[in-house]
Short mmCIF file of C-alpha atoms and ligand atoms in Angstrom, two decimals:
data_model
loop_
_atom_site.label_atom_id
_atom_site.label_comp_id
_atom_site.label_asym_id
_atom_site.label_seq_id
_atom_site.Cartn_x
_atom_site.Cartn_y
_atom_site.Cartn_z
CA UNK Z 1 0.00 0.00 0.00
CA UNK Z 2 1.14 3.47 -1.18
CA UNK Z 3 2.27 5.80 2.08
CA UNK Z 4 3.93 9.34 2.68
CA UNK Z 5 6.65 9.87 4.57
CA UNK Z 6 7.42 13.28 6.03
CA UNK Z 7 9.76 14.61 7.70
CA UNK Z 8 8.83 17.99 9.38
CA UNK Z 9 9.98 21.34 10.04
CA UNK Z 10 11.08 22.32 6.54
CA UNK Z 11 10.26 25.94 5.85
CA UNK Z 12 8.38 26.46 2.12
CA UNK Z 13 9.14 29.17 -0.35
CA UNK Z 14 8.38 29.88 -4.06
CA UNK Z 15 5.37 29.49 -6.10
CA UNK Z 16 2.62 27.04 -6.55
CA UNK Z 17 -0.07 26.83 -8.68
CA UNK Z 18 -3.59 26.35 -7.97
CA UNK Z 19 -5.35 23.39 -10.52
CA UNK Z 20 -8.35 22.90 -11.65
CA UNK Z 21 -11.75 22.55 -9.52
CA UNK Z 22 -12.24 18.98 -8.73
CA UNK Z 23 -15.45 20.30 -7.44
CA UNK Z 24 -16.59 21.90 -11.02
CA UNK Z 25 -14.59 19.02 -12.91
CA UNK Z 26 -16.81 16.20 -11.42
CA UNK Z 27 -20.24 18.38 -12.88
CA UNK Z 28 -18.67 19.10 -16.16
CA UNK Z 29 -18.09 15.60 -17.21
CA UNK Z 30 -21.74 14.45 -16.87
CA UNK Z 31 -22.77 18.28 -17.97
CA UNK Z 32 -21.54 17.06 -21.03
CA UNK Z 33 -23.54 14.47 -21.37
CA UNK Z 34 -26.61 16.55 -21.56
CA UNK Z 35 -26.39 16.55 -24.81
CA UNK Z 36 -25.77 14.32 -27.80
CA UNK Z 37 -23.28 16.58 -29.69
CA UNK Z 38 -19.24 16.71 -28.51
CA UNK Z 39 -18.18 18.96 -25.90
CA UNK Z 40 -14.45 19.38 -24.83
CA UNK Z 41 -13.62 20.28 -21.12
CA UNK Z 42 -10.60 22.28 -20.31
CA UNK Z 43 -8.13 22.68 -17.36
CA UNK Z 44 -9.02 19.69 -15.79
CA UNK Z 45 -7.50 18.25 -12.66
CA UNK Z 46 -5.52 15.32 -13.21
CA UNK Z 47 -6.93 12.90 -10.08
CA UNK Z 48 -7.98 9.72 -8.87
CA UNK Z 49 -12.08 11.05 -8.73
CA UNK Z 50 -11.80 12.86 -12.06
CA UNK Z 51 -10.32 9.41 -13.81
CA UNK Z 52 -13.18 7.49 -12.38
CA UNK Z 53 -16.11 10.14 -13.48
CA UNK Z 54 -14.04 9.52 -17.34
CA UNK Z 55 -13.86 5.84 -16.61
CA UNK Z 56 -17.91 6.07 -15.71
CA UNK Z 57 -18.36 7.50 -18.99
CA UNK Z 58 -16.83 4.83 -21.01
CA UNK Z 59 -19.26 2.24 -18.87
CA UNK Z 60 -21.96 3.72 -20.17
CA UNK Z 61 -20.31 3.41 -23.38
CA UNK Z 62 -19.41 7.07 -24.31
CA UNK Z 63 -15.90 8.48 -26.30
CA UNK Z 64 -13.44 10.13 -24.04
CA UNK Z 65 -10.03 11.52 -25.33
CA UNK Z 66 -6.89 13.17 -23.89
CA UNK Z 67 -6.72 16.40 -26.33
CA UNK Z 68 -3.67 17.64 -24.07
CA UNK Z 69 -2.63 17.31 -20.38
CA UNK Z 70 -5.96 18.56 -18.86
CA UNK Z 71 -7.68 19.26 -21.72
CA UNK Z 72 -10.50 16.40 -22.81
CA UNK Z 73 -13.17 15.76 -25.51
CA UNK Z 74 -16.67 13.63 -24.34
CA UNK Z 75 -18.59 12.25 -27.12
CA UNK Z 76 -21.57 11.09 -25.71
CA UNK Z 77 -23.23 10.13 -28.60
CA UNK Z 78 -22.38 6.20 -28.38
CA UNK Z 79 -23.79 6.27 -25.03
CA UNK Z 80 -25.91 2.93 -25.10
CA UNK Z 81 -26.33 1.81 -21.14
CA UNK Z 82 -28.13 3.39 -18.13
CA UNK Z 83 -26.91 1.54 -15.35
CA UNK Z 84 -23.78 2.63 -13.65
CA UNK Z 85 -21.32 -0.37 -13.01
CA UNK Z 86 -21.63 -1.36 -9.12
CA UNK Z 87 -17.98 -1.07 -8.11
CA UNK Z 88 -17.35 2.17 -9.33
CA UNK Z 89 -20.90 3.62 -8.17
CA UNK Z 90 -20.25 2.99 -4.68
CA UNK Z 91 -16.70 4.07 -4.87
CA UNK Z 92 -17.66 7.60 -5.73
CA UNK Z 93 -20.37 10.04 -4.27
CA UNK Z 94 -20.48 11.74 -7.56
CA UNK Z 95 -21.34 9.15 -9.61
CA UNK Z 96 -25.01 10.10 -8.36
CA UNK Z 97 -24.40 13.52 -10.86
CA UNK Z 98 -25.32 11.06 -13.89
CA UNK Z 99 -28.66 10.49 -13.06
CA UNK Z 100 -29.84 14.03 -14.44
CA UNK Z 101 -28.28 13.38 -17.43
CA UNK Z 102 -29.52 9.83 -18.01
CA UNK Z 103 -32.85 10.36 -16.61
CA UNK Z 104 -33.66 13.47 -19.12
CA UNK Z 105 -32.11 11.96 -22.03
CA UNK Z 106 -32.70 8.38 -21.77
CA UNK Z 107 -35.79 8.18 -19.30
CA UNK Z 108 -34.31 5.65 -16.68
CA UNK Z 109 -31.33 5.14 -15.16
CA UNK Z 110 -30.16 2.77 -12.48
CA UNK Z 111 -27.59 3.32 -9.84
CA UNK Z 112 -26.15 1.67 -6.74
CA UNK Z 113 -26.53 3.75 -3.64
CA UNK Z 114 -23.23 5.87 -3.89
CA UNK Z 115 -20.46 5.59 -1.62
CA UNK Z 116 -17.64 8.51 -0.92
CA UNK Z 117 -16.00 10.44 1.83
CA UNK Z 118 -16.93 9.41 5.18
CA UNK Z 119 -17.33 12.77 6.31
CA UNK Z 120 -21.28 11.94 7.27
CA UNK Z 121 -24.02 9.58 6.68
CA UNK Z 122 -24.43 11.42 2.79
CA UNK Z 123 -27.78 10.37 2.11
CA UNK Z 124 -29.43 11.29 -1.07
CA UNK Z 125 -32.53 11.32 0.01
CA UNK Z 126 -32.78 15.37 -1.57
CA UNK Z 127 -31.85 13.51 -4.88
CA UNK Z 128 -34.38 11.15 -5.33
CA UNK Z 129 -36.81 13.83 -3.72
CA UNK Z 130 -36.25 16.41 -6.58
CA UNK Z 131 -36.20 13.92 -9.01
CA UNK Z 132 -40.01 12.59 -8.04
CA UNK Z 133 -41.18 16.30 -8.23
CA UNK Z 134 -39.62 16.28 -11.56
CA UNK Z 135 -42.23 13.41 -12.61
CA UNK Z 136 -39.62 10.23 -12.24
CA UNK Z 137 -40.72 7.14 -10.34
CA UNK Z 138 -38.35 5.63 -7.99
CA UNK Z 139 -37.95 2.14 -7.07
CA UNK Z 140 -35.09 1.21 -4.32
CA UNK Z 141 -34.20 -2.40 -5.48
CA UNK Z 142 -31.39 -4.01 -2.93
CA UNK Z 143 -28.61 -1.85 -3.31
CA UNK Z 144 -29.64 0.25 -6.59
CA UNK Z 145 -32.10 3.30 -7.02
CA UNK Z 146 -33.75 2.47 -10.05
CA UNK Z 147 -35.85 5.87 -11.74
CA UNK Z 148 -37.46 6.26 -14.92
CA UNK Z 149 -39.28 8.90 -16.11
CA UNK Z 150 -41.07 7.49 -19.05
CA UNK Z 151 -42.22 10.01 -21.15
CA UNK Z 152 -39.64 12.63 -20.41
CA UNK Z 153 -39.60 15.08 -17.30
CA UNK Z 154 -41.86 18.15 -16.04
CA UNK Z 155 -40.74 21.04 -14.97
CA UNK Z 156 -41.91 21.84 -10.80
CA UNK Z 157 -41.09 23.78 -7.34
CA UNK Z 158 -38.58 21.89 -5.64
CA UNK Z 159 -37.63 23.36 -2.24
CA UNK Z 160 -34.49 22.16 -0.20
CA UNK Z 161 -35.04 21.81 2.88
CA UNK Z 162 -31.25 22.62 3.44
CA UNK Z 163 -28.90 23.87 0.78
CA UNK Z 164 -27.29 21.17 -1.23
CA UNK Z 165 -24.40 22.13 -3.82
CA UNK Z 166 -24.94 18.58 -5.47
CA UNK Z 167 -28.83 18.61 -5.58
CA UNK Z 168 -28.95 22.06 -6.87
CA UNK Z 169 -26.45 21.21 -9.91
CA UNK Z 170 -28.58 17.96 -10.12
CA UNK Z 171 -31.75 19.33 -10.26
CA UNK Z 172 -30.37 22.53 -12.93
CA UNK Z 173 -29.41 19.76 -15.19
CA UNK Z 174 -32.57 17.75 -15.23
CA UNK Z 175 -34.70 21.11 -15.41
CA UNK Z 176 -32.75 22.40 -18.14
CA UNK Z 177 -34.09 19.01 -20.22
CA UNK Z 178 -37.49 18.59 -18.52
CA UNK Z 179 -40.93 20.51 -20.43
CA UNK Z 180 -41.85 23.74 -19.09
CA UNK Z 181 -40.27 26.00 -16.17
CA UNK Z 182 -38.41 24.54 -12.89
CA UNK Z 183 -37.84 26.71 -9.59
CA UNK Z 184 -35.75 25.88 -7.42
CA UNK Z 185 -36.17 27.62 -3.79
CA UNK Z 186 -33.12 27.69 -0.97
CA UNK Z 187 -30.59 26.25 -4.09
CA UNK Z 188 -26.64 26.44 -3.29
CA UNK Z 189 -24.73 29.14 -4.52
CA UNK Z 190 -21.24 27.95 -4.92
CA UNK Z 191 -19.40 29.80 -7.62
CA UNK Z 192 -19.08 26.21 -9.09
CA UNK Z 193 -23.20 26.22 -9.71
CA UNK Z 194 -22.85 29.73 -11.13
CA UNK Z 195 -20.42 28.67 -13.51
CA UNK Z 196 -22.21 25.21 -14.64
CA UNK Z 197 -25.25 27.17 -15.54
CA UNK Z 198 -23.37 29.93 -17.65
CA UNK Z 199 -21.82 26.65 -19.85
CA UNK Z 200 -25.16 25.10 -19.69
CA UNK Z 201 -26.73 28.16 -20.95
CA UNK Z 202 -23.90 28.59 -23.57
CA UNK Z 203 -25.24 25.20 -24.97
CA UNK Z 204 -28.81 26.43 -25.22
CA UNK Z 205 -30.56 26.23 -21.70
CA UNK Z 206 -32.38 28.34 -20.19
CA UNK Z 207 -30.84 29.13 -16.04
CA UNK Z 208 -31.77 32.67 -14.24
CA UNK Z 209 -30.44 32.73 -11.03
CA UNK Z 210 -27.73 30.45 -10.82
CA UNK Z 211 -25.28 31.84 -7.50
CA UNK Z 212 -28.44 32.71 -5.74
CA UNK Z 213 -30.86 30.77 -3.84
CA UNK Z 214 -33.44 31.30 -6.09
CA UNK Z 215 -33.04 29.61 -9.91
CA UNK Z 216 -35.27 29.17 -12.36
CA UNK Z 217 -35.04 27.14 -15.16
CA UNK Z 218 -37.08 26.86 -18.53
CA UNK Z 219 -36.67 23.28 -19.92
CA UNK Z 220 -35.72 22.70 -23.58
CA UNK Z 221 -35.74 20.15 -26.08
CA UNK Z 222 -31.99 19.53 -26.24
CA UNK Z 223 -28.85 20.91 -25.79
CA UNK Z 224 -25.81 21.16 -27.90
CA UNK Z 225 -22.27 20.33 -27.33
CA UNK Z 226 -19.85 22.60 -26.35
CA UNK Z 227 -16.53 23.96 -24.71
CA UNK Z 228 -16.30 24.43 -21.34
CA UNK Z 229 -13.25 24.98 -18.48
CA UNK Z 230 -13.43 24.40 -14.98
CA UNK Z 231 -12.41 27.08 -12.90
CA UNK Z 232 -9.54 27.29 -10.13
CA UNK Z 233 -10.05 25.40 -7.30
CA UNK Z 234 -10.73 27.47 -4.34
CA UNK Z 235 -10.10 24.46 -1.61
CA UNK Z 236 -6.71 24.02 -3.06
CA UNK Z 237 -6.29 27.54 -3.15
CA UNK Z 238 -6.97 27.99 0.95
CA UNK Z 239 -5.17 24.68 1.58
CA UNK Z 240 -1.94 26.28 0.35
CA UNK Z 241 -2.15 29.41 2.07
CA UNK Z 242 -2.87 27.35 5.30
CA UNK Z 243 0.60 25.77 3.89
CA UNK Z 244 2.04 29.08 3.98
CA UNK Z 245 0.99 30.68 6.91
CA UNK Z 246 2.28 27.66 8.91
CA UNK Z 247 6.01 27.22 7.19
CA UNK Z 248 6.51 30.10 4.76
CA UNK Z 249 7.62 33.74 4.43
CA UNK Z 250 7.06 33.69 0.86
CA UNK Z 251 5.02 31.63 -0.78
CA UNK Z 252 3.02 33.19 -4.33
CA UNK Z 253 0.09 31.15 -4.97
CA UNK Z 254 -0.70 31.25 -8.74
CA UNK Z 255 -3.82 30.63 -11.65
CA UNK Z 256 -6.58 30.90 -8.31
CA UNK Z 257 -9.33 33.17 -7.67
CA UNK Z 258 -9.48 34.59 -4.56
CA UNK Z 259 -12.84 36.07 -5.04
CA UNK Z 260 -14.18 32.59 -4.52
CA UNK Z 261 -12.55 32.61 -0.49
CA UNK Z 262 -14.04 35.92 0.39
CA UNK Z 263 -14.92 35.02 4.16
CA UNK Z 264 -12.13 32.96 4.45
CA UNK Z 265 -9.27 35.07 4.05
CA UNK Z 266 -10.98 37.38 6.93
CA UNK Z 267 -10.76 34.50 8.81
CA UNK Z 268 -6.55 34.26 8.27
CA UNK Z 269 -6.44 37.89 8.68
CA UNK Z 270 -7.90 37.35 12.26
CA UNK Z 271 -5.47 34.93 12.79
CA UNK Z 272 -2.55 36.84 12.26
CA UNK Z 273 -1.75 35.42 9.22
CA UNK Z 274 0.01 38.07 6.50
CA UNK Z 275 -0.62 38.26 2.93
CA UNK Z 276 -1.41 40.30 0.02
CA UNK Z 277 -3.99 39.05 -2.19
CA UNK Z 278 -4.26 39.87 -6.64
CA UNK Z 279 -6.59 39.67 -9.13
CA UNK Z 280 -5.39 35.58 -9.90
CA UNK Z 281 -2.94 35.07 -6.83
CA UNK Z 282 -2.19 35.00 -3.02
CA UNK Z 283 1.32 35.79 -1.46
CA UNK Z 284 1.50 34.36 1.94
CA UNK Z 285 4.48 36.96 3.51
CA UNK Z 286 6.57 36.75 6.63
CA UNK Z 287 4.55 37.42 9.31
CA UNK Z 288 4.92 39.71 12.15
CA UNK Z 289 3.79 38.32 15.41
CA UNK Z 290 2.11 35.32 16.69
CA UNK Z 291 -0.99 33.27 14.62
CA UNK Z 292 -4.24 34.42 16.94
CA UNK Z 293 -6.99 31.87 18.32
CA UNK Z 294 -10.45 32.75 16.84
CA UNK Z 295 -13.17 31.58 19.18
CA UNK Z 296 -16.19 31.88 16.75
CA UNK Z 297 -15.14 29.63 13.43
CA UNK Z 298 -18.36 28.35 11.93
CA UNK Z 299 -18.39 27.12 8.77
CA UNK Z 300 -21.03 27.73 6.13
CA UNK Z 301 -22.88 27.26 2.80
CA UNK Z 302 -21.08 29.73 -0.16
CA UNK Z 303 -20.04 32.44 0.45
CA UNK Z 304 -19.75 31.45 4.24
CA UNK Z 305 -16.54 29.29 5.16
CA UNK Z 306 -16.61 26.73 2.94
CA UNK Z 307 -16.46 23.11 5.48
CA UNK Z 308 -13.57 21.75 2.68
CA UNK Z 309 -11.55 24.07 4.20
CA UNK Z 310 -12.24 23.05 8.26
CA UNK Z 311 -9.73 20.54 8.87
CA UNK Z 312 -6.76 22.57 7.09
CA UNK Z 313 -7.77 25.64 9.40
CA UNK Z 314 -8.37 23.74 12.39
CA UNK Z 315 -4.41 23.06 11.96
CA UNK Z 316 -3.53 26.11 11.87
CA UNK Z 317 -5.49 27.02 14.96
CA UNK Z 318 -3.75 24.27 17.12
CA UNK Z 319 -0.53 26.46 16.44
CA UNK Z 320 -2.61 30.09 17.29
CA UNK Z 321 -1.91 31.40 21.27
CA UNK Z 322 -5.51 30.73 22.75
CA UNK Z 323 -8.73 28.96 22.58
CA UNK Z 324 -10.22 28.66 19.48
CA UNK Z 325 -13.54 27.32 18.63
CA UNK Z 326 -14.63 25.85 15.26
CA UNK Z 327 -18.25 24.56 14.59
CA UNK Z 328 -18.99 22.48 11.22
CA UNK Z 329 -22.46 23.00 10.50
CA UNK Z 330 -22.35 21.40 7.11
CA UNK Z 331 -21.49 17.71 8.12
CA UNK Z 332 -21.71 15.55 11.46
CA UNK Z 333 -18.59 13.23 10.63
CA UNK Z 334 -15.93 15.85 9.72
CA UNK Z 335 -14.52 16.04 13.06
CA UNK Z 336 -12.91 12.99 13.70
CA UNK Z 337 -9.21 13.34 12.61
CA UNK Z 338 -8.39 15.72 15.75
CA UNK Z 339 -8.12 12.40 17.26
CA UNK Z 340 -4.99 11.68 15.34
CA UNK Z 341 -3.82 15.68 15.55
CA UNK Z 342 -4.53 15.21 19.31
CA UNK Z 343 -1.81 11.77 19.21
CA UNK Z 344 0.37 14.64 17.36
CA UNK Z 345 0.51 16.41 20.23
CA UNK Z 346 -2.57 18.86 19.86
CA UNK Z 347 -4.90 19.73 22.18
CA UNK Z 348 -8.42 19.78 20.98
CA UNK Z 349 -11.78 19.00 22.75
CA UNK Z 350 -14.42 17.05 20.61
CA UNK Z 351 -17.85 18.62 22.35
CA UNK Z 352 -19.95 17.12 20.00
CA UNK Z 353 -19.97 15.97 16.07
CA UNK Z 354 -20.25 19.31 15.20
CA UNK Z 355 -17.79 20.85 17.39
CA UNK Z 356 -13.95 21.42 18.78
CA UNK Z 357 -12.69 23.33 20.86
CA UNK Z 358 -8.85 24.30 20.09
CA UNK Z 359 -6.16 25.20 23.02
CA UNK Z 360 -3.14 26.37 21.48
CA UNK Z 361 -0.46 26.86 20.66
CA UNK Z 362 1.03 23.02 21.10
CA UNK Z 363 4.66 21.33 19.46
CA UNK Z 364 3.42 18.82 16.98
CA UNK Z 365 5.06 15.17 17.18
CA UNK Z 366 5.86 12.94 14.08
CA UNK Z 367 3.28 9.78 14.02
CA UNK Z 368 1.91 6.87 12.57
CA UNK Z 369 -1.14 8.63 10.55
CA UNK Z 370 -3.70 7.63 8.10
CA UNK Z 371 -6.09 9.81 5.87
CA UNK Z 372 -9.72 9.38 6.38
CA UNK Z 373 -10.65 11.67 4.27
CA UNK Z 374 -9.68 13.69 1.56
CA UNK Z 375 -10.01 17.11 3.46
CA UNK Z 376 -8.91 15.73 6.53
CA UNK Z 377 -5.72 13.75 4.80
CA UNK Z 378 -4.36 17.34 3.38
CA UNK Z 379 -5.04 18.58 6.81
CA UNK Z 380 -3.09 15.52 8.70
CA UNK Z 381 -0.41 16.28 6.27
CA UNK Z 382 0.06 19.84 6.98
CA UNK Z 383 0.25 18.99 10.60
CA UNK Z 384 3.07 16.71 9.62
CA UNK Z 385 4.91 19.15 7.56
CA UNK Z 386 4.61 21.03 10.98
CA UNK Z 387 5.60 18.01 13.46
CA UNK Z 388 9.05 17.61 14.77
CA UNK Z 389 10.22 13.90 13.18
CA UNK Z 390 8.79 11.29 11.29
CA UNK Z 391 5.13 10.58 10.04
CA UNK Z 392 4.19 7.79 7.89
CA UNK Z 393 0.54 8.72 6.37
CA UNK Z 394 -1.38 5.48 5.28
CA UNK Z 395 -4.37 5.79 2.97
CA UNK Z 396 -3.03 8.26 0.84
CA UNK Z 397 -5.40 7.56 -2.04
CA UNK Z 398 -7.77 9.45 -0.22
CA UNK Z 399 -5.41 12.90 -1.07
CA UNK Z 400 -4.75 11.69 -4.79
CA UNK Z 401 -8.31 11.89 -5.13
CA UNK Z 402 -8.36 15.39 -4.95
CA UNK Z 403 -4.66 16.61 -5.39
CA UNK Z 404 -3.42 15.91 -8.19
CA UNK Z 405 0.98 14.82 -7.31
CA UNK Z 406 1.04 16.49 -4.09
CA UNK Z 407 4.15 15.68 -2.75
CA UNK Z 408 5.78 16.43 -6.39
CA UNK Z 409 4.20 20.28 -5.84
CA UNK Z 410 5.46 20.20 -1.97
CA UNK Z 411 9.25 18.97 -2.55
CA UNK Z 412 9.42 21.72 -4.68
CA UNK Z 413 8.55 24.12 -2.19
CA UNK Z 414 11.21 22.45 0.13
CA UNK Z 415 8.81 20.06 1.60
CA UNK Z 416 10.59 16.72 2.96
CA UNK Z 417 8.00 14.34 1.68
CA UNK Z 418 8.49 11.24 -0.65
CA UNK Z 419 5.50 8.45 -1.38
CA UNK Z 420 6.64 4.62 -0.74
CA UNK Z 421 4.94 1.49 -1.36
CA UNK Z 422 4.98 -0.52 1.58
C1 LIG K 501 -20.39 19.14 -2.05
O1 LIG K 501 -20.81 17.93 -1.47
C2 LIG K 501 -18.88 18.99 -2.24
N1 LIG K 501 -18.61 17.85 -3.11
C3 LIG K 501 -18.24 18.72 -0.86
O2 LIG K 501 -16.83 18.61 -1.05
C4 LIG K 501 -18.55 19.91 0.03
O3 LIG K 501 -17.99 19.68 1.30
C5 LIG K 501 -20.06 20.08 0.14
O4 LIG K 501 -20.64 20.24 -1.17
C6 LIG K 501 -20.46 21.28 0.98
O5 LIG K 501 -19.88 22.42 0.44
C7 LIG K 501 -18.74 18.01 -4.45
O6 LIG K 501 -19.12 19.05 -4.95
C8 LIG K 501 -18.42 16.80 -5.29
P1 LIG K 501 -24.17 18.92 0.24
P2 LIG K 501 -22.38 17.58 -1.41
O7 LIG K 501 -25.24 18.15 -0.47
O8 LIG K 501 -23.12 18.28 -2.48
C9 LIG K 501 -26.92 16.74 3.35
C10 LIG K 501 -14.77 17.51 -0.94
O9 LIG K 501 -14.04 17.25 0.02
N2 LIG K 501 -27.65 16.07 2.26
O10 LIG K 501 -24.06 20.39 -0.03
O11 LIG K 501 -22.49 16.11 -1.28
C11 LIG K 501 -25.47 16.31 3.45
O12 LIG K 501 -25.36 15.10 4.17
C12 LIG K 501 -16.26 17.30 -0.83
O13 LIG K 501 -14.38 17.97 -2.04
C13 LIG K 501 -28.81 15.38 2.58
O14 LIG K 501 -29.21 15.32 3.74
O15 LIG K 501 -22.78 18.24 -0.03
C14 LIG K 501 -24.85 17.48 4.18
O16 LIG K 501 -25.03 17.32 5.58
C15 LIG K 501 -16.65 16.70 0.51
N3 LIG K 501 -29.49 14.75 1.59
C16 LIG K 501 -25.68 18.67 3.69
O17 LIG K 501 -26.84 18.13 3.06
C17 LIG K 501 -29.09 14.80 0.27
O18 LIG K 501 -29.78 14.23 -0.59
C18 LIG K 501 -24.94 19.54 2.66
O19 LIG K 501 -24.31 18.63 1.79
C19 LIG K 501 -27.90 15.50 -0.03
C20 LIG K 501 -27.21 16.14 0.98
#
């Protein structure tokens, strides 16, 4: 099994650049499949979950090519199957983001119950709801959701009953192909959504609204093909400045958009941390006194703190002088890893699945670690670029998933990090 080893301590410095939005990349690929006609999807992240989304549309018997290191074609018009293969269903949450597609073009689709970051129970039970008032029927056979929607979908009210990023980009896909007009009431507003609808729009939809918690959408018959490019990812983009503000007096952060971390860089201003921030970059700069505790971190739906970014700031807090607090609203499993910062030496209170408390600052100790998840796996690895000694980090696939050759892009910054296979 693949492993990290890090040695800690080493102080970062140079430039990085931000990839890709995993997050927009996994909506693109079954955007595309919207429609009959080609599209090609640019500045795509090369990792594990994007490979699997490409592999998903070759199961289902679709063209994908490699035009140029992140830059792919989709031909969907061989597509010939609506079931998506077991194995790779459960393996990945987003595989449930090809039931729009399927459902409005083909009428049925069947799909195991998806699997994905234990960060939460994850049910989809907003999925299959929105779906229903969009006129499918919905049969839960063993371990498959099996929905059909016979002669086509209708356009409806759906309200959330909490925001969802993935039912809102699920439910703007199927409305954009369902007859008449969809309205969606308390939908997500990630920049991600905003940016899905423009492309989908580009290809002929019809989206007002998308970024706000009010869309509406006026179904038509079909849409075309078309380019479309995912934009920086903002969770990588934070992650490194956490980077930064822990071992670095100059690090540049390049190709992100800091727009898209609003709330969060007030946040690492109240920390203490110092930076200048540009139009597409961050420079995390030598700071000038001690990170600060912040005793009221929530996290939120966009534009609030986004949760992806939780674990990596809870880090940095476990080096701040004070007591810090830091409530995840979005998820009641995302909490767990301070149990393996806390064998690092940390000293952080679990009061409930939704919230730490922080007492810091405390040395950090080299351990035996493994990833849980993918936020919390960046997070445990920051910590052990931080330790004093040795960590070996098991379960690394869980950080491939959504970094694409992290510990290539850390050496260079002076990281002491090399992957084994043990
Ligand atoms: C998206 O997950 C992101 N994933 C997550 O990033 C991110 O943490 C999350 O949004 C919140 O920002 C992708 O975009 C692929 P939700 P999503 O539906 O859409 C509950 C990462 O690390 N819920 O907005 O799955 C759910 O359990 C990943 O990159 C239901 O109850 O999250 C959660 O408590 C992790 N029923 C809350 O809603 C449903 O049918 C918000 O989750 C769906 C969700």
């Amino acid at each position: 099994m693949e492993k990290f080893i890090i040695n800690g301590g080493n102080k970062l410095s140079g430039k990085i650049k931000v990839t890709g939005a995993k997050n927009h990349a996994l909506k693109l690929i079954p955007a595309a499949i919207l429609s009959e006609q080609v599209s090609i999807i640019k500045n795509v992240p090369e990792i594990e979950d994007v490979i699997k989304m490409f592999e998903l549309v070759e199961a289902l018997g679709g063209k994908v090519k490699k035009l140029k290191p992140g830059t792919y074609s989709i031909d969907p018009s061989t597509i010939n199957k609506t079931a998506i293969p077991y194995d790779l269903g459960r393996r990945l949450r987003t595989s449930v983001m090809f039931i729009a597609p399927l459902l409005a073009r083909f009428g049925e689709v069947k799909i195991p119950h998806p699997g994905g970051c234990m960060i939460g129970k994850r049910p989809i039970d907003m999925f299959i709801e929105g779906f229903k008032q969009l006129g499918a029927r919905v049969v839960q056979e063993k371990d498959y959701y099996h929905l059909t929607a016979k002669s086509g979908l209708k356009g409806s009210k759906y309200i959330f009953r909490r925001v969802s990023v993935t039912v809102t980009e699920a439910m703007i896909m199927a409305a954009s192909l369902a007859k008449g007009k969809t309205e969606l009431v308390f939908a997500a507003c990630e920049p991600e959504i905003s940016s899905l609808a423009d492309y989908l729009n580009k290809r002929g939809a019809k989206i007002k609204g998308a970024g706000t918690h009010a869309v509406e959408i006026e179904g038509v018959k079909e849409l075309k093909g078309g380019e479309m490019t995912c934009i920086p990812d903002r969770i990588e983009c934070g992650t490194f400045a956490i980077m930064g503000a822990l071992l670095s007096d100059d690090l540049k952060i390049t190709n992100c958009n800091p727009a898209h971390l609003e709330v969060f860089w007030v946040y690492l201003k109240k920390a203490g941390v110092n930076f200048e921030i540009g139009k597409d970059y961050v420079h995390i700069l030598k700071r000038k006194g001690a990170l600060q505790a912040i005793p009221d971190v929530i996290t939120h739906e966009y534009p609030g703190l986004v949760s992806d970014l939780q674990a990596p700031l809870t880090v940095l807090l476990t080096q701040a002088n004070g007591l810090s607090m830091v409530h995840e609203t979005i998820f009641e499993g995302r909490l767990f890893y301070t149990d393996m910062l806390n064998r690092m030496g940390a000293d952080i209170i679990l009061c409930d699945p939704h919230r730490v408390v922080i007492n810091g600052p405390s040395k950090l100790y080299g351990r035996e670690i493994e990833s849980p998840d993918l936020r919390a796996g960046i997070a445990l690895l920051i910590a052990a670029m931080i330790a004093k000694g040795e960590s070996k980090m098991a379960n690394i696939y869980q950080i491939d998933r959504g970094y694409a050759n992290i510990e290539q892009r850390l050496k260079k910054l002076g990281a002491d990090i090399k992957r084994i296979d043990e």
